[in-house]
N, CA, C and O atoms as a DFTB+ gen file, in Angstrom:
344 C
 N C O
     1  1      28.976     -67.753      77.524
     2  2      28.608     -67.752      76.106
     3  2      28.905     -66.375      75.542
     4  3      28.376     -65.370      76.015
     5  1      29.731     -66.339      74.556
     6  2      29.962     -65.097      73.829
     7  2      30.332     -65.478      72.406
     8  3      30.416     -66.659      72.069
     9  1      30.546     -64.499      71.600
    10  2      30.837     -64.794      70.213
    11  2      29.593     -64.688      69.371
    12  3      28.697     -63.894      69.655
    13  1      29.545     -65.498      68.329
    14  2      28.489     -65.405      67.326
    15  2      27.369     -66.409      67.595
    16  3      27.618     -67.547      67.992
    17  1      26.138     -65.968      67.370
    18  2      24.972     -66.853      67.469
    19  2      24.193     -66.771      66.157
    20  3      24.070     -65.699      65.565
    21  1      23.675     -67.899      65.716
    22  2      22.794     -67.949      64.543
    23  2      21.384     -68.189      65.042
    24  3      21.111     -69.201      65.689
    25  1      20.492     -67.263      64.744
    26  2      19.126     -67.313      65.257
    27  2      18.111     -66.946      64.188
    28  3      18.418     -66.223      63.240
    29  1      16.899     -67.454      64.354
    30  2      15.713     -66.937      63.669
    31  2      14.856     -66.354      64.784
    32  3      14.841     -66.885      65.894
    33  1      14.155     -65.286      64.506
    34  2      13.429     -64.617      65.586
    35  2      12.270     -63.792      65.046
    36  3      12.167     -63.508      63.853
    37  1      11.403     -63.421      65.984
    38  2      10.333     -62.462      65.707
    39  2      10.261     -61.539      66.904
    40  3      10.189     -61.989      68.047
    41  1      10.281     -60.233      66.634
    42  2      10.197     -59.237      67.692
    43  2       8.883     -58.492      67.625
    44  3       8.462     -58.040      66.560
    45  1       8.234     -58.367      68.787
    46  2       6.939     -57.680      68.870
    47  2       6.928     -56.708      70.040
    48  3       7.682     -56.859      71.001
    49  1       6.064     -55.712      69.940
    50  2       5.828     -54.819      71.068
    51  2       4.851     -55.491      72.019
    52  3       3.830     -56.026      71.587
    53  1       5.156     -55.466      73.304
    54  2       4.258     -56.060      74.293
    55  2       2.934     -55.301      74.350
    56  3       1.886     -55.904      74.581
    57  1       2.970     -54.006      74.146
    58  2       1.776     -53.173      74.309
    59  2       0.661     -53.501      73.317
    60  3      -0.513     -53.477      73.687
    61  1       1.009     -53.810      72.056
    62  2      -0.042     -54.018      71.056
    63  2       0.230     -55.183      70.099
    64  3      -0.543     -55.422      69.172
    65  1       1.336     -55.908      70.330
    66  2       1.656     -57.063      69.483
    67  2       2.241     -56.716      68.126
    68  3       2.438     -57.606      67.299
    69  1       2.524     -55.441      67.878
    70  2       3.074     -55.027      66.584
    71  2       4.385     -55.748      66.309
    72  3       5.317     -55.687      67.112
    73  1       4.454     -56.430      65.172
    74  2       5.638     -57.170      64.757
    75  2       6.615     -56.203      64.097
    76  3       6.396     -55.791      62.957
    77  1       7.698     -55.831      64.797
    78  2       8.608     -54.823      64.273
    79  2       9.834     -55.395      63.567
    80  3      10.524     -54.670      62.851
    81  1      10.117     -56.689      63.759
    82  2      11.304     -57.253      63.122
    83  2      11.243     -58.770      63.210
    84  3      10.544     -59.330      64.054
    85  1      11.983     -59.421      62.329
    86  2      12.084     -60.865      62.412
    87  2      12.610     -61.484      61.142
    88  3      12.696     -60.835      60.100
    89  1      12.960     -62.753      61.245
    90  2      13.435     -63.519      60.116
    91  2      13.103     -64.991      60.334
    92  3      13.167     -65.487      61.459
    93  1      12.754     -65.675      59.273
    94  2      12.522     -67.115      59.364
    95  2      13.803     -67.891      59.087
    96  3      13.955     -69.027      59.534
    97  1      14.730     -67.272      58.345
    98  2      16.019     -67.887      58.053
    99  2      17.020     -67.454      59.118
   100  3      16.954     -66.323      59.599
   101  1      17.940     -68.330      59.490
   102  2      18.926     -67.955      60.512
   103  2      19.773     -66.756      60.090
   104  3      20.183     -66.632      58.936
   105  1      20.017     -65.894      61.046
   106  2      20.925     -64.757      60.869
   107  2      21.977     -64.818      61.954
   108  3      21.718     -65.284      63.064
   109  1      23.158     -64.348      61.628
   110  2      24.280     -64.389      62.567
   111  2      24.468     -63.025      63.229
   112  3      24.434     -61.987      62.568
   113  1      24.666     -63.048      64.545
   114  2      24.908     -61.834      65.326
   115  2      26.015     -62.109      66.328
   116  3      26.179     -63.242      66.781
   117  1      26.769     -61.087      66.674
   118  2      27.675     -61.174      67.811
   119  2      26.848     -60.900      69.058
   120  3      26.227     -59.844      69.177
   121  1      26.839     -61.845      69.980
   122  2      25.983     -61.730      71.152
   123  2      26.268     -60.458      71.944
   124  3      25.341     -59.831      72.456
   125  1      27.529     -60.071      72.050
   126  2      27.862     -58.891      72.847
   127  2      27.425     -57.577      72.201
   128  3      27.553     -56.518      72.816
   129  1      26.911     -57.630      70.972
   130  2      26.422     -56.423      70.307
   131  2      24.894     -56.347      70.297
   132  3      24.319     -55.429      69.713
   133  1      24.245     -57.308      70.940
   134  2      22.786     -57.347      70.985
   135  2      22.283     -56.687      72.259
   136  3      23.057     -56.427      73.181
   137  1      20.984     -56.418      72.305
   138  2      20.408     -55.809      73.502
   139  2      20.637     -56.725      74.700
   140  3      20.766     -57.941      74.551
   141  1      20.685     -56.134      75.880
   142  2      20.992     -56.863      77.105
   143  2      20.022     -58.023      77.346
   144  3      20.429     -59.071      77.848
   145  1      18.758     -57.847      76.998
   146  2      17.775     -58.923      77.176
   147  2      18.153     -60.180      76.416
   148  3      17.947     -61.287      76.915
   149  1      18.703     -60.032      75.214
   150  2      19.178     -61.185      74.438
   151  2      20.441     -61.751      75.060
   152  3      20.602     -62.971      75.118
   153  1      21.342     -60.895      75.529
   154  2      22.586     -61.357      76.139
   155  2      22.311     -62.201      77.386
   156  3      23.062     -63.127      77.692
   157  1      21.250     -61.882      78.092
   158  2      20.863     -62.639      79.281
   159  2      20.088     -63.903      78.901
   160  3      20.311     -64.963      79.486
   161  1      19.185     -63.799      77.931
   162  2      18.269     -64.897      77.617
   163  2      18.825     -65.993      76.728
   164  3      18.552     -67.169      76.967
   165  1      19.589     -65.645      75.720
   166  2      20.072     -66.660      74.771
   167  2      20.948     -67.724      75.437
   168  3      20.827     -68.896      75.083
   169  1      21.828     -67.370      76.387
   170  2      22.626     -68.422      77.025
   171  2      21.803     -69.443      77.827
   172  3      22.340     -70.468      78.249
   173  1      20.541     -69.182      78.034
   174  2      19.685     -70.119      78.777
   175  2      19.254     -71.318      77.939
   176  3      18.719     -72.286      78.479
   177  1      19.480     -71.267      76.630
   178  2      19.069     -72.374      75.759
   179  2      20.266     -72.925      74.988
   180  3      21.298     -72.269      74.847
   181  1      20.097     -74.135      74.501
   182  2      21.126     -74.794      73.707
   183  2      20.754     -74.709      72.233
   184  3      19.592     -74.471      71.901
   185  1      21.734     -74.904      71.338
   186  2      21.409     -74.924      69.908
   187  2      20.273     -75.912      69.613
   188  3      20.252     -77.033      70.122
   189  1      19.346     -75.468      68.791
   190  2      18.154     -76.242      68.493
   191  2      16.980     -75.885      69.392
   192  3      15.847     -76.296      69.140
   193  1      17.257     -75.115      70.447
   194  2      16.219     -74.723      71.396
   195  2      15.499     -73.458      70.980
   196  3      15.944     -72.707      70.111
   197  1      14.375     -73.255      71.631
   198  2      13.562     -72.055      71.401
   199  2      13.254     -71.407      72.738
   200  3      13.192     -72.069      73.774
   201  1      13.062     -70.095      72.690
   202  2      12.723     -69.356      73.896
   203  2      11.875     -68.146      73.520
   204  3      12.032     -67.576      72.441
   205  1      10.987     -67.768      74.410
   206  2      10.256     -66.511      74.288
   207  2      10.752     -65.614      75.400
   208  3      10.644     -65.953      76.579
   209  1      11.292     -64.474      75.027
   210  2      11.817     -63.517      75.996
   211  2      10.872     -62.328      76.109
   212  3      10.528     -61.698      75.109
   213  1      10.462     -62.032      77.324
   214  2       9.701     -60.822      77.623
   215  2      10.715     -59.831      78.194
   216  3      11.208     -60.009      79.308
   217  1      11.014     -58.806      77.436
   218  2      12.125     -57.923      77.762
   219  2      11.612     -56.550      78.184
   220  3      11.022     -55.829      77.379
   221  1      11.840     -56.184      79.460
   222  2      11.474     -54.835      79.880
   223  2      12.360     -53.815      79.165
   224  3      13.478     -54.129      78.758
   225  1      11.860     -52.618      79.021
   226  2      12.560     -51.609      78.219
   227  2      13.992     -51.377      78.678
   228  3      14.861     -51.096      77.853
   229  1      14.253     -51.486      79.968
   230  2      15.600     -51.251      80.486
   231  2      16.601     -52.278      79.937
   232  3      17.795     -51.988      79.872
   233  1      16.136     -53.469      79.542
   234  2      16.996     -54.486      78.938
   235  2      16.863     -54.515      77.417
   236  3      17.448     -55.365      76.745
   237  1      16.083     -53.570      76.885
   238  2      15.898     -53.460      75.441
   239  2      16.542     -52.176      74.942
   240  3      17.762     -52.021      74.977
   241  1      15.699     -51.257      74.477
   242  2      16.209     -50.017      73.902
   243  2      15.994     -48.807      74.803
   244  3      16.332     -47.685      74.427
   245  1      15.431     -49.031      75.997
   246  2      15.306     -47.989      77.002
   247  2      14.555     -46.762      76.549
   248  3      13.639     -46.838      75.730
   249  1      14.954     -45.634      77.093
   250  2      14.248     -44.378      76.834
   251  2      14.514     -43.821      75.442
   252  3      13.848     -42.873      75.024
   253  1      15.477     -44.392      74.715
   254  2      15.768     -43.879      73.367
   255  2      14.924     -44.551      72.287
   256  3      14.745     -43.983      71.210
   257  1      14.395     -45.763      72.558
   258  2      13.667     -46.484      71.527
   259  2      14.611     -46.887      70.404
   260  3      15.831     -46.816      70.556
   261  1      14.044     -47.310      69.274
   262  2      14.868     -47.704      68.116
   263  2      14.087     -47.440      66.839
   264  3      13.070     -48.080      66.573
   265  1      14.573     -46.499      66.062
   266  2      13.918     -46.181      64.794
   267  2      12.491     -45.717      64.991
   268  3      12.131     -45.177      66.038
   269  1      11.685     -45.938      63.965
   270  2      10.285     -45.514      64.020
   271  2       9.378     -46.589      64.605
   272  3       8.250     -46.294      65.000
   273  1       9.852     -47.831      64.667
   274  2       8.979     -48.936      65.065
   275  2       8.995     -49.260      66.553
   276  3       8.040     -49.845      67.064
   277  1      10.061     -48.892      67.257
   278  2      10.151     -49.194      68.684
   279  2      10.183     -47.881      69.452
   280  3      11.201     -47.188      69.459
   281  1       9.077     -47.540      70.095
   282  2       9.016     -46.259      70.812
   283  2       9.855     -46.289      72.086
   284  3      10.229     -47.363      72.557
   285  1      10.152     -45.120      72.644
   286  2      10.864     -45.067      73.917
   287  2      10.122     -45.862      74.993
   288  3       8.892     -45.890      75.024
   289  1      10.881     -46.497      75.861
   290  2      10.359     -47.255      77.010
   291  2       9.447     -48.411      76.625
   292  3       8.563     -48.783      77.396
   293  1       9.649     -48.983      75.444
   294  2       8.817     -50.098      74.980
   295  2       9.281     -51.413      75.591
   296  3      10.473     -51.721      75.592
   297  1       8.337     -52.183      76.108
   298  2       8.594     -53.553      76.539
   299  2       8.412     -54.454      75.323
   300  3       7.497     -54.249      74.525
   301  1       9.284     -55.452      75.182
   302  2       9.350     -56.239      73.958
   303  2       9.146     -57.726      74.218
   304  3       9.374     -58.214      75.325
   305  1       8.714     -58.435      73.180
   306  2       8.621     -59.899      73.196
   307  2       9.416     -60.405      71.998
   308  3       9.224     -59.937      70.876
   309  1      10.299     -61.354      72.238
   310  2      11.042     -61.992      71.155
   311  2      10.835     -63.497      71.228
   312  3      11.038     -64.105      72.279
   313  1      10.434     -64.097      70.117
   314  2      10.403     -65.549      69.955
   315  2      11.677     -65.900      69.195
   316  3      11.865     -65.459      68.061
   317  1      12.553     -66.692      69.815
   318  2      13.880     -66.938      69.258
   319  2      14.128     -68.439      69.126
   320  3      13.837     -69.208      70.042
   321  1      14.663     -68.842      67.986
   322  2      15.189     -70.197      67.786
   323  2      16.687     -70.071      67.624
   324  3      17.158     -69.343      66.751
   325  1      17.439     -70.768      68.452
   326  2      18.896     -70.746      68.400
   327  2      19.384     -71.918      67.552
   328  3      19.134     -73.078      67.881
   329  1      20.074     -71.612      66.471
   330  2      20.591     -72.659      65.583
   331  2      22.011     -73.066      65.942
   332  3      22.320     -74.257      65.975
   333  1      22.878     -72.101      66.211
   334  2      24.252     -72.462      66.547
   335  2      24.914     -71.340      67.336
   336  3      24.464     -70.193      67.332
   337  1      26.002     -71.713      68.016
   338  2      26.813     -70.794      68.800
   339  2      28.264     -71.017      68.406
   340  3      28.733     -72.155      68.385
   341  1      28.968     -69.958      68.097
   342  2      30.396     -70.069      67.760
   343  2      31.237     -69.407      68.822
   344  3      32.463     -69.394      68.719
């Protein structure tokens, strides 16, 4: 599985449940440009499926974190609905 995926998702910090990102409407992403945890987890489901990914920091943003909302070494939870794969 590679190429574009259309997903709706919610991203939270495992440590405190802080909701740092998400969308209810589908958004398109190139799978190879997403964090490794998504690259591993999304191919496990088919379009129309849902998955909850518990992503250790090494498969997320690692020691660098991301912006102000995701601290370094943060473990993440993503609730993902896969709408389509191109």
